[in-house]
XYZ file of C-alpha atoms in Angstrom:
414
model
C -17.919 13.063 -20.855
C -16.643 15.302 -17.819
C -14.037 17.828 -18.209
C -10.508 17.599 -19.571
C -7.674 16.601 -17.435
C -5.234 19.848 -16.982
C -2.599 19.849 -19.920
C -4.226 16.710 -21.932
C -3.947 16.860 -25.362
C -4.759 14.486 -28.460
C -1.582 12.412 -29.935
C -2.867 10.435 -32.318
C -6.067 10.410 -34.668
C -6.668 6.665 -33.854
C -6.123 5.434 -37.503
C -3.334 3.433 -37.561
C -3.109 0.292 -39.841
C -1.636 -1.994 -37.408
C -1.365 -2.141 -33.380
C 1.305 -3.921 -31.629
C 4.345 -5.581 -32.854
C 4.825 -9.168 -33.790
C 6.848 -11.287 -31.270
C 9.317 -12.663 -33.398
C 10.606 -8.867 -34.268
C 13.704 -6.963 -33.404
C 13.181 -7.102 -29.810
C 12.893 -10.716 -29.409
C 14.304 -12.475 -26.278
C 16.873 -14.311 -28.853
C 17.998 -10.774 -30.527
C 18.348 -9.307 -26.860
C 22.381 -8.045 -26.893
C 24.808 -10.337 -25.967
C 27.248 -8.813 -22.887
C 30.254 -7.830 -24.269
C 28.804 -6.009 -27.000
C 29.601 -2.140 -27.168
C 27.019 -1.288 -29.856
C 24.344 -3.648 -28.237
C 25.086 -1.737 -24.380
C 24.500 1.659 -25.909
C 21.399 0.672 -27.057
C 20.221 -0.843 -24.150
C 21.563 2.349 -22.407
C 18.753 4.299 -24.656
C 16.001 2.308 -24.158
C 16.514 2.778 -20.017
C 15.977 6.574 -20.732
C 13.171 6.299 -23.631
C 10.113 8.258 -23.138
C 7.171 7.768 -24.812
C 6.572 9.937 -27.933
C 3.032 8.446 -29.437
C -0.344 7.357 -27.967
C -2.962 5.567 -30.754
C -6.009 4.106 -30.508
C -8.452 1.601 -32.286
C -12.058 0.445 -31.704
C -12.660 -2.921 -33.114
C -16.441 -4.408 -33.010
C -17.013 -8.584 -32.939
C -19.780 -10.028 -33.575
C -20.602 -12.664 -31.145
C -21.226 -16.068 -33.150
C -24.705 -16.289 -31.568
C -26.900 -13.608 -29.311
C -25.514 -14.089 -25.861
C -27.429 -13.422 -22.060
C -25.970 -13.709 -18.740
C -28.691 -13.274 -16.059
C -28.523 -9.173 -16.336
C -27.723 -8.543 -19.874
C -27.818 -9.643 -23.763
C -25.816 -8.739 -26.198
C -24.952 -9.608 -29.744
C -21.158 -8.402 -30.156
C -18.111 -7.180 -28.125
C -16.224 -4.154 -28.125
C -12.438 -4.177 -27.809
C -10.589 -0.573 -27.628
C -7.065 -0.968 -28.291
C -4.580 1.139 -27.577
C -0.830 1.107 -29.171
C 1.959 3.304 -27.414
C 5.506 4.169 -28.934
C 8.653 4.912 -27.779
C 12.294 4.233 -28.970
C 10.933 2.343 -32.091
C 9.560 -0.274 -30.385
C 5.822 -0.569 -29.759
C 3.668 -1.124 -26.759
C -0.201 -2.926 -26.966
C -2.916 -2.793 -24.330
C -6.501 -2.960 -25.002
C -10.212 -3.195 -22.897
C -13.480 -4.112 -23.305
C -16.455 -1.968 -22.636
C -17.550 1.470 -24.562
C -15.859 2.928 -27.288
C -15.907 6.343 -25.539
C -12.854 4.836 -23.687
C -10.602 5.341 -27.292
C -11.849 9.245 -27.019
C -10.481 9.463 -23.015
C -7.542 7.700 -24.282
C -7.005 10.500 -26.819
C -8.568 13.333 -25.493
C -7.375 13.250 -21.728
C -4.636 10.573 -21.413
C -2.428 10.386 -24.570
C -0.899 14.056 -24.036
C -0.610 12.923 -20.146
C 1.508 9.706 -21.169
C 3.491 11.457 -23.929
C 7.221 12.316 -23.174
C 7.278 10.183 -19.869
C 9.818 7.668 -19.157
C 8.825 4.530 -20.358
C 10.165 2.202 -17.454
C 7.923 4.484 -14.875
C 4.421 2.819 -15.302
C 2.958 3.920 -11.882
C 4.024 7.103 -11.964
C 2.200 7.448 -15.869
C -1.111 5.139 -13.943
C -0.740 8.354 -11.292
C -0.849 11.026 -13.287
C -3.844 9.613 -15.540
C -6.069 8.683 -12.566
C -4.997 12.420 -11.456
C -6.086 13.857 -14.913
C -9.713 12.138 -15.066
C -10.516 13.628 -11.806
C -13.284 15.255 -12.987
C -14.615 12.728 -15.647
C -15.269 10.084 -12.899
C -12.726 7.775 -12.564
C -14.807 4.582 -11.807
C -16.264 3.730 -15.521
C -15.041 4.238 -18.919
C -12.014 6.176 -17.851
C -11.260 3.027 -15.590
C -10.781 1.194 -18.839
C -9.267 3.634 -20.835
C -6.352 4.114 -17.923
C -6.273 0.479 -17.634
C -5.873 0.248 -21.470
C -2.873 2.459 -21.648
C -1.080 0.754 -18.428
C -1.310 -2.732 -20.162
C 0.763 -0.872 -23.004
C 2.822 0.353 -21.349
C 4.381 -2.461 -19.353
C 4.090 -4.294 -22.229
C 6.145 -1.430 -24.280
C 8.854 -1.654 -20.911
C 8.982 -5.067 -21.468
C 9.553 -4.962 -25.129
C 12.343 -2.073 -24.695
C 14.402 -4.750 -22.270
C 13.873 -7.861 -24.324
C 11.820 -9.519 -21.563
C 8.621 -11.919 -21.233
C 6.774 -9.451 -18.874
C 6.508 -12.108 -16.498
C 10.064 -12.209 -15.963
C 10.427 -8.719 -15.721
C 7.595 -8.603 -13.046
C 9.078 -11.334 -11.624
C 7.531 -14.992 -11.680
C 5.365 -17.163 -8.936
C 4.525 -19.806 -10.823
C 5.281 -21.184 -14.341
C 1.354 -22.218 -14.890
C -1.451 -20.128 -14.414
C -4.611 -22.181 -14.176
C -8.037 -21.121 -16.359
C -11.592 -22.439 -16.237
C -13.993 -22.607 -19.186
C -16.773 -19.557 -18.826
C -20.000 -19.124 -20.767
C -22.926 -21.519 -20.848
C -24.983 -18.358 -21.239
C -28.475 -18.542 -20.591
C -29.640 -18.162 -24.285
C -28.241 -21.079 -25.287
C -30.798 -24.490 -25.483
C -29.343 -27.362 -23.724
C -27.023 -29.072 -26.901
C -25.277 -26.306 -27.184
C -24.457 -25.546 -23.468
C -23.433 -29.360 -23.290
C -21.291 -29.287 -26.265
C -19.714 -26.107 -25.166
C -19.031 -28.034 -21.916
C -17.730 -30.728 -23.365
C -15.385 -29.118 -25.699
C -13.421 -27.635 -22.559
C -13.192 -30.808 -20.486
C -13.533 -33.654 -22.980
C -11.408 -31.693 -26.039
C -9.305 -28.857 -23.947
C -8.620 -31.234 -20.407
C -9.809 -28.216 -18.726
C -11.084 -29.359 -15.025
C -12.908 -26.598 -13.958
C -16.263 -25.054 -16.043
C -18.774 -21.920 -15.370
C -21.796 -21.304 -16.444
C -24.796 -18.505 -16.425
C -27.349 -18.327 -13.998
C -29.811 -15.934 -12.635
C -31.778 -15.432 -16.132
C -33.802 -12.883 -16.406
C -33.232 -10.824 -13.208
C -33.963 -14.211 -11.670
C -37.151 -14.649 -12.779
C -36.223 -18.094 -14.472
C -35.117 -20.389 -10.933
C -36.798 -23.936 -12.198
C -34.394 -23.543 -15.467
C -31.477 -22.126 -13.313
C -31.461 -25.286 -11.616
C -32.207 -27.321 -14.248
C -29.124 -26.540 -16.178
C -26.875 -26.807 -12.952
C -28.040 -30.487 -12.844
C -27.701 -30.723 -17.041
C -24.049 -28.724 -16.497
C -23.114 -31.285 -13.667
C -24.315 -34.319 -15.891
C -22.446 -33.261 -19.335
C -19.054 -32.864 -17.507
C -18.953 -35.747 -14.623
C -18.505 -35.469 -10.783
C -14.736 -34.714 -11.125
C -14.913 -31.519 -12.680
C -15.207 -28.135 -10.533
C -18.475 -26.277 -11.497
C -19.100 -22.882 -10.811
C -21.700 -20.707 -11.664
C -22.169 -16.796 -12.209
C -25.735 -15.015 -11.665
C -23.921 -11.408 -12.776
C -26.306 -9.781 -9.760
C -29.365 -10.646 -11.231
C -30.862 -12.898 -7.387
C -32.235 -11.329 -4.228
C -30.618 -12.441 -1.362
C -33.276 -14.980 -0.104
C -32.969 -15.921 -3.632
C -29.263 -16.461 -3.804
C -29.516 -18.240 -0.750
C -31.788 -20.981 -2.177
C -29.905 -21.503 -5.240
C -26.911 -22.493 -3.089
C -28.875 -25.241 -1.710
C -28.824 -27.004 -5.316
C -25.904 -25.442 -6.197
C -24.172 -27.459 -3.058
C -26.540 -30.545 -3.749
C -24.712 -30.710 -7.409
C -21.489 -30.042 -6.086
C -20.783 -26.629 -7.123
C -18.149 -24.807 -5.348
C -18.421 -21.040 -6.390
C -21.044 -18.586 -6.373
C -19.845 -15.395 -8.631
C -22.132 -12.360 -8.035
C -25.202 -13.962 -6.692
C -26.786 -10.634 -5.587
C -25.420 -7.719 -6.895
C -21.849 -6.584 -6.411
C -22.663 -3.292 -5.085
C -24.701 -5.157 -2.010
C -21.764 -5.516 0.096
C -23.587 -6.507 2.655
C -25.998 -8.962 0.544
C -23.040 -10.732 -0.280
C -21.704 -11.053 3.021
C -25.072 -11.997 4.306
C -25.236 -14.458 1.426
C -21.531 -16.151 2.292
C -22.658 -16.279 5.438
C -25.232 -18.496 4.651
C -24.717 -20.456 2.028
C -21.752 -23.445 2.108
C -20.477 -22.456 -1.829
C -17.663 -19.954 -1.922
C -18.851 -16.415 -2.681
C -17.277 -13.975 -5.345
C -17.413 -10.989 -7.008
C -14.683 -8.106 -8.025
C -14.973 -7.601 -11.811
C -16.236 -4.451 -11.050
C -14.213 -2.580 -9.033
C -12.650 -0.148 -10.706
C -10.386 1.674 -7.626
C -8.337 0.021 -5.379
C -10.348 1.633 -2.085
C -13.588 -0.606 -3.730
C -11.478 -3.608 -3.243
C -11.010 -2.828 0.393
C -14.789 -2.228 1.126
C -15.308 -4.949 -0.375
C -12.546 -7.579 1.492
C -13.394 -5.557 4.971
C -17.282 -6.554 4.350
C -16.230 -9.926 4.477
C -17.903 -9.929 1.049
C -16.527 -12.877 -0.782
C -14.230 -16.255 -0.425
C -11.858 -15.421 -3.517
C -11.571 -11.791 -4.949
C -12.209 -10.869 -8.610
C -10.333 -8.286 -10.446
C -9.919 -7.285 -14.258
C -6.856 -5.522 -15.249
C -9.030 -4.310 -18.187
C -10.940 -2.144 -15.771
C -9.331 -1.217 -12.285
C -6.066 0.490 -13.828
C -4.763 -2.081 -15.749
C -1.661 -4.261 -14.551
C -0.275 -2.013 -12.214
C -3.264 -1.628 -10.223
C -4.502 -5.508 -10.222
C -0.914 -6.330 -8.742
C -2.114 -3.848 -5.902
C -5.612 -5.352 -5.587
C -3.487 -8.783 -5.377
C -1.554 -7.662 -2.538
C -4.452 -6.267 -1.023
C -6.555 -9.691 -1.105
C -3.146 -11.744 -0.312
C -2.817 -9.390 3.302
C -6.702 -10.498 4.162
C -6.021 -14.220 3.739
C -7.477 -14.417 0.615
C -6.771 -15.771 -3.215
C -7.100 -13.487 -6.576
C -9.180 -14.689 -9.639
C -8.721 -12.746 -13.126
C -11.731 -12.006 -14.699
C -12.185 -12.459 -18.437
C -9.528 -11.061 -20.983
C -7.248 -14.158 -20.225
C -4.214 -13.147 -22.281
C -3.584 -9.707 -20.497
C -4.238 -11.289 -17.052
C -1.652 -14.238 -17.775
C 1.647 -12.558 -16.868
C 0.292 -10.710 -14.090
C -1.383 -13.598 -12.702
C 2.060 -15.995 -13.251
C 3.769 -13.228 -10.642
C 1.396 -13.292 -7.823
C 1.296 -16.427 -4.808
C -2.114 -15.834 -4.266
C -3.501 -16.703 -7.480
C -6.881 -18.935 -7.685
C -7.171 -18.931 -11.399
C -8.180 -16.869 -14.378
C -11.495 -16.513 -16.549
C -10.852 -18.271 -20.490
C -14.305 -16.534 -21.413
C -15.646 -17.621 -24.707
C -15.914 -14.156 -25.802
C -12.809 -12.868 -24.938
C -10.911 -15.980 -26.250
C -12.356 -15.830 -29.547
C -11.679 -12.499 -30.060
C -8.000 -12.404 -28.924
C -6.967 -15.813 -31.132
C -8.723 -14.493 -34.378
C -7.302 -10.905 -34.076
C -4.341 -11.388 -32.428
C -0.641 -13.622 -32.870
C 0.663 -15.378 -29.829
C -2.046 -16.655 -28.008
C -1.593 -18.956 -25.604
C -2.749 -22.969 -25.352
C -4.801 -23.861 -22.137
C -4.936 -27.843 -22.772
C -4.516 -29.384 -19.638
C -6.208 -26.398 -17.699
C -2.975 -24.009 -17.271
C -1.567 -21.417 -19.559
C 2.470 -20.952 -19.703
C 2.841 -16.691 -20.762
C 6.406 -16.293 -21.326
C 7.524 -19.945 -21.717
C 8.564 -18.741 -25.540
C 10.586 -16.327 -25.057
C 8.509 -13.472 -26.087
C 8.809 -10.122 -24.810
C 5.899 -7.851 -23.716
C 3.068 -10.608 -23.072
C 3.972 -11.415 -26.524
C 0.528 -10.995 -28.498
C 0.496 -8.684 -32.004
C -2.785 -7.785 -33.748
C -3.417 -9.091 -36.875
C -3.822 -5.984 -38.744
C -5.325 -7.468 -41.851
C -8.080 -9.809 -39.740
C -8.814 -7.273 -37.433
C -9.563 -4.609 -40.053
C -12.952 -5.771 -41.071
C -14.238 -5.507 -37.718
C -12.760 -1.792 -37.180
C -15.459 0.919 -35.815
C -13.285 3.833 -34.565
C-alpha cells in the first residue's frame, strides 16, 4: 500500500455487528415530517447541517455455489467490503467488490478524510479522497474503496431527507432494464441451459449473457459451440450477448463475431482486452456486433480515452470501482455528450438508482454473483421479473437495502 493521504486517520476498527439500517426505520418516506410541524422542521433543519462523525468497515467472503471461470479468471468465492457511515443518527451503506485491502484504505486513508464533513456535500468528500490517495495509486483498490464510501454517503444524504435516492437525484425513467449474466465457462452444458432458462422462461428476462473466450482463448470450437447451445435454450427472440473478459486477439475477436452475428448476437463485451484501445476500435470496426467494455475504468479521464478511441458502441461503468455514484453520473454524461448509451456493470442494486436518473441508459448487469450475494445478505432487494427493476417505487429512502447482520455474519473475514 502507498503512502498515507495528509491528515487521514482511522475512525473505526471495522467490527461493527450490523451495517446499514433497515428501510422501514425512523427515516422512512411515510415518517418523513409533515409541513406544518415545528418539531419535525427543526429536525429537518439539523439534518441539512449534519456532518459525518463515523466511518466503519466490514469484509464479508461468499462462497460461490460452484467454481466459476470467465475466459481470464476462476474463482471460487466473492469478496464484498462494506462500508457503513454515520451522521445525525441515521446510517449510510455502500459497499464493493474486489480486495479486502480496500476496508484498510477505507480506514487508514479515507475515514479521517470523510469524518466531520457535511453530509449533503458528496463531491466535495469524492474530491478530497481521490486528493488523499494520491500517492497510493488511485486506479485500483483505492478506486473501490472511494467508490465504497461515496455509495454511503449518498445513500446516508438520502436517508437524512427521507428520500428514495432516485428522487433525490432526480428520476429518468421509472424502470431500469437488466439482463441475465453468467453462463461461465466452467459450467457443462445443463447447467448453462438451466441457468438460461431460469432468467427467460422463470424471470421474463429478454436479454441473457454468457462467457466466452475460455482459457485465454484457447478453447474457440467450444466458444462457439455454446453460442449456438445459448441461442437454442432461449429462442430467437431473446437478445444474446456475450463477454470474452479480454481473453481473444484481435484476429481472434474478429472471427468470433462472424458466429456471434450468424446466431444473432448483438454485443461483444471485452473481446480483446480493455486496455487495447485501439484493438477494440479496430475490432468494432470490423465486426457487425456492438462492441463494449468500461468495467474497468476507474478515472473519469479513462472513460474519455476510451469514447475518443472510438472504442466501443455502449460504454460500461461500475459505480463499485470508478468513484462510486458520483463519478458514474459523470462517466454518464460523458458517454451521453459522444452519442452514446451507459450500461452498469454488475452490483445491480447500487447501480439501480443511479441508472433510473440518467436518459442514456442501455441497461444494467443482474450478475449471478452479485445477485446472490446482495438478496441473501441484504433486505430490500429488488424484483427484475419482466426484465426491469423499479428502485424507489416503495418508498424507501437511501436505495433502500439493510444488511442482514445475523446472515451475513457467518461469512465475515475482516
Amino acid at each position: 500500500m502507498g503512502g498515507r493521504g495528509t491528515g487521514s486517520r482511522p475512525v473505526a476498527d471495522g467490527r461493527d455487528s450490523a451495517v446499514g439500517e433497515p428501510a422501514g426505520g425512523p427515516e422512512t418516506a411515510a415518517g418523513w415530517p409533515a409541513d406544518g410541524s415545528a418539531a419535525a422542521s427543526r429536525e429537518a433543519d439539523a439534518s441539512l447541517d449534519a456532518v459525518v462523525d463515523a466511518v466503519h468497515t466490514a469484509v464479508y467472503t461468499v462462497p460461490t455455489d460452484s467454481p466459476e471461470a470467465d475466459g481470464t479468471l476462476t474463482w471460487d468465492a466473492t469478496t464484498l467490503v462494506a462500508v457503513r457511515v454515520q451522521a445525525a443518527g441515521r446510517t449510510g451503506l455502500g459497499w464493493t467488490y474486489g480486495s479486502p485491502a480496500a476496508a484498510a484504505v477505507v480506514r487508514d486513508q479515507l475515514a479521517g478524510v470523510v469524518t466531520g464533513r457535511p453530509v449533503l456535500d458528496v463531491p466535495a468528500a469524492n474530491e478530497a479522497m481521490t486528493r488523499a490517495v494520491r500517492n497510493s495509486a488511485r486506479p485500483g483498490i483505492a478506486g473501490h474503496a472511494i467508490s465504497a464510501v461515496d455509495i454511503a454517503l449518498w445513500d446516508l444524504k438520502a436517508r437524512l431527507l427521507g428520500l428514495p435516492l432516485v428522487r433525490l437525484l432526480g428520476a429518468a425513467r421509472r424502470e431500469v432494464p437488466v439482463y441475465g449474466s453468467g453462463g461461465f465457462t466452467s459450467y457443462d452444458d445443463a447447467r448453462l441451459e438451466r441457468q438460461l432458462r431460469g432468467w427467460t422462461q422463470e424471470q421474463g428476462i429478454p436479454r441473457v449473457k454468457i462467457k466466452v473466450g475460455e482459457s485465454w482463448g484457447a478453447a474457440e470450437a467450444r466458444d462457439r459451440e455454446r453460442i449456438s447451445r445459448a441461442r437454442r435454450a432461449v429462442g430467437g427472440g431473446v437478445e444474446l450477448y456475450v463477454d470474452a473478459n479480454g481473453g481473444y486477439t484481435r484476429k481472434q475477436a474478429v472471427r468470433i463475431a462472424r458466429h456471434l452475428d450468424a446466431e444473432g448476437a448483438t454485443w461483444f463485451e471485452e473481446p480483446v482486452s480493455s486496455d487495447d484501445l485501439t484493438g477494440l476500435a479496430e475490432v468494432r470496426a470490423a465486426v457487425p456486433v456492438e462492441v463494449t467494455a468500461g468495467e474497468y475504468g476507474y478515472t473519469l479521464p479513462y472513460f474519455r480515452q476510451m469514447l475518443a478511441a472510438g472504442a466501443v458502441d455502449c460504454l460500461q461503468a461500475d459505480v463499485t470501482r470508478c468513484g462510486g455514484i458520483t463519478v458514474w453520473l459523470r462517466a454518464a454524461a460523458l458517454a451521453e455528450a459522444h452519442g452514446m448509451q451507459i450500461s452498469g456493470h454488475c452490483a445491480p442494486h447500487l447501480h439501480a438508482h443511479a441508472a433510473a436518473s440518467v436518459p442514456n441508459l442501455r441497461h444494467l448487469e443482474w450478475f449471478h454473483d452479485h445477485v446472490a450475494i446482495e438478496n441473501r445478505l441484504f433486505t430490500g432487494a429488488l424484483d427484475p421479473a419482466g426484465g426491469t427493476i423499479r428502485p424507489g417505487a416503495d418508498g424507501s429512502p437511501g436505495h433502500g437495502l439493510a444488511l442482514r447482520a445475523e446472515a451475513a455474519e457467518p461469512y465475515r473475514s475482516g
